[in-house]
Short mmCIF file of C-alpha atoms and ligand atoms in Angstrom, two decimals:
data_model
loop_
_atom_site.label_atom_id
_atom_site.label_comp_id
_atom_site.label_asym_id
_atom_site.label_seq_id
_atom_site.Cartn_x
_atom_site.Cartn_y
_atom_site.Cartn_z
CA MET A 1 46.78 10.23 66.83
CA ILE A 2 49.44 7.69 67.96
CA ALA A 3 48.40 4.04 67.68
CA MET A 4 48.88 1.88 70.79
CA THR A 5 51.42 -0.95 70.74
CA VAL A 6 49.85 -4.40 71.09
CA PRO A 7 51.39 -7.83 71.75
CA GLU A 8 50.08 -9.38 68.53
CA ARG A 9 47.95 -8.66 65.49
CA TYR A 10 44.58 -9.98 64.34
CA GLY A 11 44.91 -13.49 62.94
CA GLN A 12 48.43 -14.26 64.21
CA SER A 13 47.03 -16.35 67.06
CA VAL A 14 43.89 -14.59 68.25
CA LEU A 15 41.07 -15.05 65.67
CA SER A 16 43.43 -17.08 63.52
CA PRO A 17 42.23 -18.33 60.12
CA ASP A 18 43.95 -21.61 61.04
CA TRP A 19 41.36 -22.32 63.73
CA HIS A 20 39.48 -25.39 62.47
CA ARG A 21 36.02 -23.73 62.49
CA GLU A 22 37.03 -20.21 61.38
CA ARG A 23 35.25 -20.47 58.03
CA GLU A 24 32.02 -21.50 59.82
CA ARG A 25 32.47 -18.53 62.17
CA LEU A 26 32.84 -16.13 59.23
CA ILE A 27 29.85 -17.61 57.38
CA ALA A 28 27.67 -17.29 60.51
CA MET A 29 28.89 -13.68 60.88
CA ALA A 30 27.92 -12.94 57.29
CA GLU A 31 24.50 -14.50 57.80
CA VAL A 32 23.91 -12.16 60.76
CA ALA A 33 25.22 -9.00 59.12
CA ASP A 34 24.79 -9.21 55.33
CA ARG A 35 21.11 -8.25 55.22
CA THR A 36 21.78 -4.95 57.01
CA THR A 37 24.97 -4.26 55.06
CA THR A 38 23.31 -4.78 51.69
CA ARG A 39 20.27 -2.73 52.72
CA VAL A 40 22.44 0.21 53.82
CA LEU A 41 24.60 0.04 50.67
CA HIS A 42 21.49 -0.21 48.49
CA GLU A 43 19.87 2.79 50.21
CA LEU A 44 23.06 4.85 49.84
CA GLY A 45 22.86 4.14 46.11
CA LEU A 46 25.25 2.07 44.03
CA CYS A 47 25.91 2.79 40.34
CA PRO A 48 26.51 -0.11 37.92
CA ASP A 49 29.85 1.32 36.74
CA TRP A 50 31.38 1.80 40.20
CA HIS A 51 34.80 0.50 41.19
CA CYS A 52 34.59 -0.90 44.72
CA LEU A 53 37.08 -2.00 47.36
CA GLU A 54 36.06 -4.50 50.05
CA ILE A 55 38.61 -4.45 52.91
CA GLY A 56 39.04 -7.52 55.15
CA ALA A 57 36.58 -9.39 52.96
CA GLY A 58 36.55 -12.58 55.09
CA ALA A 59 34.35 -15.19 53.41
CA GLY A 60 33.61 -12.81 50.53
CA THR A 61 29.82 -12.62 50.77
CA VAL A 62 29.63 -8.81 50.58
CA ALA A 63 32.20 -8.65 47.76
CA THR A 64 30.21 -11.23 45.77
CA TRP A 65 26.96 -9.32 46.35
CA LEU A 66 28.66 -6.05 45.32
CA ALA A 67 29.97 -7.67 42.12
CA GLY A 68 26.38 -8.47 41.19
CA GLN A 69 25.40 -4.81 41.71
CA VAL A 70 28.23 -3.08 39.81
CA THR A 71 27.91 -5.17 36.67
CA ASP A 72 29.69 -2.57 34.50
CA GLY A 73 32.27 -1.83 37.20
CA SER A 74 34.56 -3.90 39.40
CA VAL A 75 35.12 -5.15 42.92
CA LEU A 76 38.52 -5.72 44.53
CA ALA A 77 38.25 -7.96 47.62
CA THR A 78 41.27 -7.79 49.92
CA ASP A 79 42.30 -9.51 53.13
CA ILE A 80 45.51 -10.39 54.97
CA ASP A 81 44.46 -14.01 54.44
CA THR A 82 42.55 -14.76 51.25
CA ARG A 83 42.01 -18.52 51.67
CA TRP A 84 38.21 -18.16 51.99
CA LEU A 85 38.02 -15.72 49.07
CA GLU A 86 39.72 -17.85 46.43
CA PRO A 87 36.55 -19.75 45.42
CA THR A 88 34.61 -16.48 44.88
CA THR A 89 34.04 -16.06 41.17
CA ALA A 90 32.51 -13.25 39.12
CA PRO A 91 34.02 -11.73 36.00
CA ASN A 92 34.32 -8.31 37.66
CA LEU A 93 35.58 -9.55 41.06
CA SER A 94 39.28 -9.86 41.86
CA VAL A 95 41.00 -10.94 45.06
CA SER A 96 44.24 -9.61 46.51
CA GLN A 97 46.22 -10.39 49.64
CA HIS A 98 46.66 -6.99 51.24
CA ASP A 99 47.23 -5.57 54.71
CA VAL A 100 45.28 -2.33 54.97
CA VAL A 101 47.67 -1.03 57.66
CA PHE A 102 51.03 -1.72 56.02
CA ASP A 103 50.41 -2.06 52.26
CA PRO A 104 49.83 0.89 49.91
CA LEU A 105 46.51 1.67 48.24
CA PRO A 106 46.09 3.59 44.98
CA GLU A 107 44.90 7.18 45.42
CA SER A 108 41.57 8.47 43.99
CA ALA A 109 40.74 4.97 42.72
CA PHE A 110 37.44 3.80 44.22
CA ASP A 111 33.80 4.93 44.15
CA LEU A 112 33.01 2.79 47.20
CA ILE A 113 35.19 1.43 49.99
CA HIS A 114 33.55 -0.84 52.56
CA ALA A 115 35.04 -2.52 55.64
CA ARG A 116 33.03 -4.55 58.16
CA PHE A 117 34.37 -5.78 61.52
CA VAL A 118 37.95 -4.88 60.55
CA LEU A 119 38.99 -1.41 61.76
CA GLU A 120 37.93 -1.90 65.39
CA HIS A 121 40.60 -4.66 65.54
CA LEU A 122 43.38 -2.43 64.18
CA PRO A 123 45.13 -0.03 66.60
CA GLU A 124 46.04 2.13 63.58
CA ARG A 125 42.34 2.61 62.66
CA ASP A 126 42.65 6.38 62.46
CA THR A 127 45.55 6.39 59.99
CA VAL A 128 43.79 3.62 58.04
CA ILE A 129 40.72 5.85 57.64
CA ALA A 130 42.96 8.64 56.35
CA LYS A 131 44.44 6.19 53.83
CA LEU A 132 40.98 4.99 52.75
CA CYS A 133 39.82 8.60 52.29
CA ARG A 134 42.79 9.26 49.98
CA SER A 135 41.84 6.18 48.00
CA LEU A 136 38.30 7.45 47.32
CA ARG A 137 37.47 9.21 44.09
CA PRO A 138 35.84 12.64 44.41
CA GLY A 139 32.26 11.91 45.48
CA GLY A 140 33.26 8.38 46.54
CA LEU A 141 31.59 6.68 49.48
CA LEU A 142 33.29 5.20 52.57
CA VAL A 143 31.21 2.77 54.67
CA ILE A 144 32.64 1.40 57.94
CA GLU A 145 30.97 -1.18 60.17
CA SER A 146 32.15 -2.13 63.64
CA ILE A 147 31.05 -4.11 66.65
CA ALA A 148 29.65 -1.95 69.46
CA SER A 149 29.69 -3.22 73.03
CA PHE A 150 27.05 -0.96 74.57
CA PRO A 151 24.06 -3.41 74.59
CA VAL A 152 26.03 -5.89 76.71
CA ASP A 153 26.02 -3.95 79.98
CA SER A 154 22.21 -3.99 80.18
CA SER A 155 21.92 -7.77 79.76
CA ALA A 156 19.70 -9.42 82.36
CA THR A 157 21.87 -12.56 82.28
CA PRO A 158 25.03 -12.02 84.36
CA ALA A 159 26.94 -14.95 82.81
CA PHE A 160 26.24 -13.71 79.27
CA ARG A 161 27.26 -10.17 80.21
CA ASP A 162 30.49 -11.35 81.85
CA ALA A 163 31.37 -13.64 78.94
CA MET A 164 30.86 -10.81 76.43
CA ARG A 165 32.95 -8.49 78.61
CA ALA A 166 35.67 -11.16 78.71
CA ILE A 167 35.70 -11.24 74.90
CA GLU A 168 35.95 -7.46 74.86
CA SER A 169 38.80 -7.21 77.36
CA THR A 170 40.75 -10.16 75.95
CA LEU A 171 40.62 -8.78 72.38
CA ALA A 172 41.62 -5.34 73.68
CA ALA A 173 44.60 -6.70 75.64
CA THR A 174 45.88 -8.99 72.89
CA ILE A 175 45.27 -7.32 69.52
CA GLY A 176 44.08 -3.85 70.50
CA THR A 177 40.40 -4.18 69.59
CA ASP A 178 38.28 -1.20 70.60
CA SER A 179 34.62 -2.19 70.76
CA ALA A 180 33.62 1.23 72.13
CA TRP A 181 35.16 3.15 69.19
CA SER A 182 32.02 2.76 67.10
CA ARG A 183 29.98 4.58 69.79
CA THR A 184 31.63 7.76 68.39
CA PHE A 185 30.35 7.18 64.83
CA PRO A 186 30.29 9.12 62.53
CA ALA A 187 32.99 11.30 64.16
CA PRO A 188 35.92 9.29 62.71
CA LEU A 189 34.68 10.17 59.21
CA GLN A 190 33.87 13.80 60.06
CA GLN A 191 37.40 14.22 61.40
CA HIS A 192 38.76 13.27 57.99
CA GLY A 193 36.62 15.78 56.12
CA LEU A 194 34.02 13.46 54.64
CA ALA A 195 30.67 15.01 53.78
CA GLN A 196 27.07 13.76 54.09
CA VAL A 197 28.08 11.61 57.06
CA SER A 198 25.65 9.63 59.18
CA ALA A 199 25.40 6.37 61.10
CA SER A 200 22.99 3.69 62.27
CA VAL A 201 23.00 0.66 64.54
CA HIS A 202 21.73 -2.88 64.10
CA ILE A 203 21.23 -5.10 67.15
CA PRO A 204 20.36 -8.65 66.13
CA ALA A 205 18.94 -11.06 68.70
CA THR A 206 21.45 -13.68 69.77
CA GLY A 207 19.70 -16.92 70.63
CA GLY A 208 17.41 -19.67 69.48
CA ARG A 209 20.55 -21.29 68.04
CA ASN A 210 20.43 -18.66 65.27
CA ALA A 211 23.44 -17.52 63.25
CA SER A 212 24.36 -14.90 65.84
CA ALA A 213 24.32 -17.54 68.59
CA GLN A 214 26.51 -19.79 66.44
CA CYS A 215 28.92 -16.96 65.65
CA TRP A 216 29.36 -15.95 69.30
CA SER A 217 29.65 -19.60 70.32
CA HIS A 218 32.50 -20.04 67.82
CA THR A 219 34.16 -16.80 68.96
CA LEU A 220 33.96 -17.79 72.63
CA THR A 221 35.25 -21.29 71.90
CA GLN A 222 38.18 -19.98 69.91
CA LEU A 223 39.05 -17.30 72.48
CA ARG A 224 38.53 -19.50 75.57
CA PRO A 225 42.26 -20.35 76.03
CA ARG A 226 43.19 -16.68 75.73
CA ILE A 227 40.40 -15.69 78.16
CA ALA A 228 41.85 -18.31 80.51
CA ASP A 229 45.20 -16.49 80.36
CA HIS A 230 43.81 -12.99 80.58
CA THR A 231 40.72 -13.19 82.84
CA PRO A 232 40.55 -16.72 84.31
CA GLU A 233 37.83 -15.58 86.71
CA ALA A 234 35.50 -15.24 83.67
CA LEU A 235 35.74 -18.93 82.68
CA PRO A 236 32.62 -20.09 84.58
CA ALA A 237 30.63 -17.35 82.78
CA VAL A 238 32.17 -18.36 79.45
CA ASP A 239 31.20 -21.99 79.94
CA GLU A 240 27.70 -21.11 81.11
CA THR A 241 27.26 -18.84 78.07
CA LEU A 242 28.45 -21.58 75.72
CA ARG A 243 25.74 -23.77 77.25
CA LEU A 244 23.08 -21.02 76.97
CA LEU A 245 23.92 -20.37 73.31
CA ASP A 246 22.88 -23.95 72.61
CA VAL A 247 19.55 -23.65 74.48
CA PRO A 248 16.72 -23.18 71.94
CA ASP A 249 14.72 -20.64 73.99
CA PHE A 250 17.63 -18.51 75.26
CA PHE A 251 17.80 -14.99 73.76
CA ASP A 252 19.85 -11.91 74.58
CA PHE A 253 21.56 -9.03 72.79
CA ALA A 254 25.31 -9.35 72.26
CA PHE A 255 27.38 -6.60 70.63
CA ALA A 256 25.58 -4.35 68.17
CA THR A 257 26.81 -3.51 64.69
CA ALA A 258 27.37 0.23 64.20
CA ILE A 259 27.59 1.48 60.61
CA CYS A 260 28.80 4.89 59.48
CA TRP A 261 29.25 6.41 56.07
CA GLY A 262 30.39 9.57 54.36
CA ARG A 263 31.39 10.93 50.95
CA ASN A 264 34.63 12.38 49.71
CA PRO A 265 33.65 15.96 48.82
CA GLU A 266 33.50 16.60 45.07
CA LEU A 267 36.39 18.74 43.87
CA GLY A 268 35.53 22.39 44.29
CA SER A 269 32.44 21.81 46.46
CA PRO A 270 32.41 22.72 50.16
CA ALA A 271 32.31 19.77 52.62
CA SER A 272 28.77 19.90 53.89
CA ASN A 273 26.08 17.64 55.21
CA ASP A 274 23.34 19.22 53.08
C1 SAM B 301 35.90 -10.33 61.82
S1 SAM B 301 36.45 -10.72 60.22
C2 SAM B 301 35.22 -9.91 59.20
C3 SAM B 301 35.10 -10.50 57.83
C4 SAM B 301 34.11 -9.80 56.90
N1 SAM B 301 34.48 -8.42 56.68
C5 SAM B 301 32.70 -9.87 57.46
O1 SAM B 301 32.25 -8.91 58.08
O2 SAM B 301 32.03 -10.90 57.25
C6 SAM B 301 37.84 -9.62 60.00
C7 SAM B 301 38.55 -9.81 58.68
O3 SAM B 301 39.53 -8.78 58.55
C8 SAM B 301 40.74 -9.35 58.10
N2 SAM B 301 41.85 -8.49 58.55
C9 SAM B 301 42.38 -8.40 59.80
N3 SAM B 301 43.40 -7.52 59.82
C10 SAM B 301 43.51 -7.03 58.55
C11 SAM B 301 44.38 -6.09 57.94
N4 SAM B 301 45.35 -5.48 58.63
N5 SAM B 301 44.22 -5.83 56.61
C12 SAM B 301 43.24 -6.44 55.91
N6 SAM B 301 42.39 -7.35 56.43
C13 SAM B 301 42.52 -7.64 57.75
C14 SAM B 301 40.75 -10.74 58.71
O4 SAM B 301 41.64 -11.62 58.05
C15 SAM B 301 39.28 -11.14 58.58
O5 SAM B 301 39.00 -11.76 57.35
#
C-alpha cells in the first residue's frame, strides 16, 4: 500500500506540543481513555516478566501503569517529542525519542506493543504495522487504539456534528489523519498475519464538563485557526460547540475509541483464531 503525501506531519504545527495547553489536552485524553485501555490490556493478560513498547506515549500514563504490571520486565516509552515523559519514573521504565515511521525498531524484541491515538494520524500506518509486527516476539501481542468517527453522524446537535466533522476533515487535509480507518478493525492486523485477532469499541459521553468535553474543547481551540483556513464555513459550529462543551448539562457522543489486538503466531504454529 502506498502512503499518501501530506503537507505536514503530526506535531509540526497541527497538534503541536508547543501549544500552551497541550499537556492539559493529553492528560484529559488519558483520563477519558486509560480505564478502557488498562481493562483491555488486563483482560488480554500481562505477564510480570514482559518487555513492552509504548508508541507515541504522550503524557506517559499508560507506560507508567504498564511498568507497575511488568515488575520483572521492562517498558520502553517512545514519542517524537518526549517532553511530557521525562518526569515519568519507575526503575523498569525508560524513555526514548523515536519516530515510529522513520526510525528503526529492534526485531523480535517485545512481548507487548501498544499504540493509542497514533497510527490514525500517520499516512504510513500500514507499513508501521508491518514494522511493529516484526518487532514482536513469537506469541507477542500488538494492541492498537484509534479514534473512530462513526458516532458523529448520528448526533442530534447539528453544530456539534459539524464541528466534529471539521476536526476530521482538517486533520485529514493537513496531516493525513484517517478517522474511518479504525472502522475496519481488526483487518489491519489480520492482513499482517497476526492470530487471535479481535476488536472492541468504547464510546464515552462527551459533556457535563467531563474530561472528554475538556479534551475536545482543547482540540477544537487548538485547531480553530487551521479549521478557519480549511473549512471557514464551519467556524460558527466550532464556536457554538466550544460554548456547548462548557454547558454543564450538555451531552453528546464525539468520536469513539476503537481497539484491536492480535498475537504474533508462535514459531511453528499455524496462524489461527482458535
Ligand atoms: C493524540 S496523542 C496520544 C498520546 C497517548 N498515546 C494517549 O493516548 O494518551 C499522539 C501522540 O503520538 C505522538 N506521535 C505522533 N507522531 C509520531 C510518530 N511518527 N512516532 C512516534 N510518536 C508519534 C505524538 O507526539 C503524541 O504524543
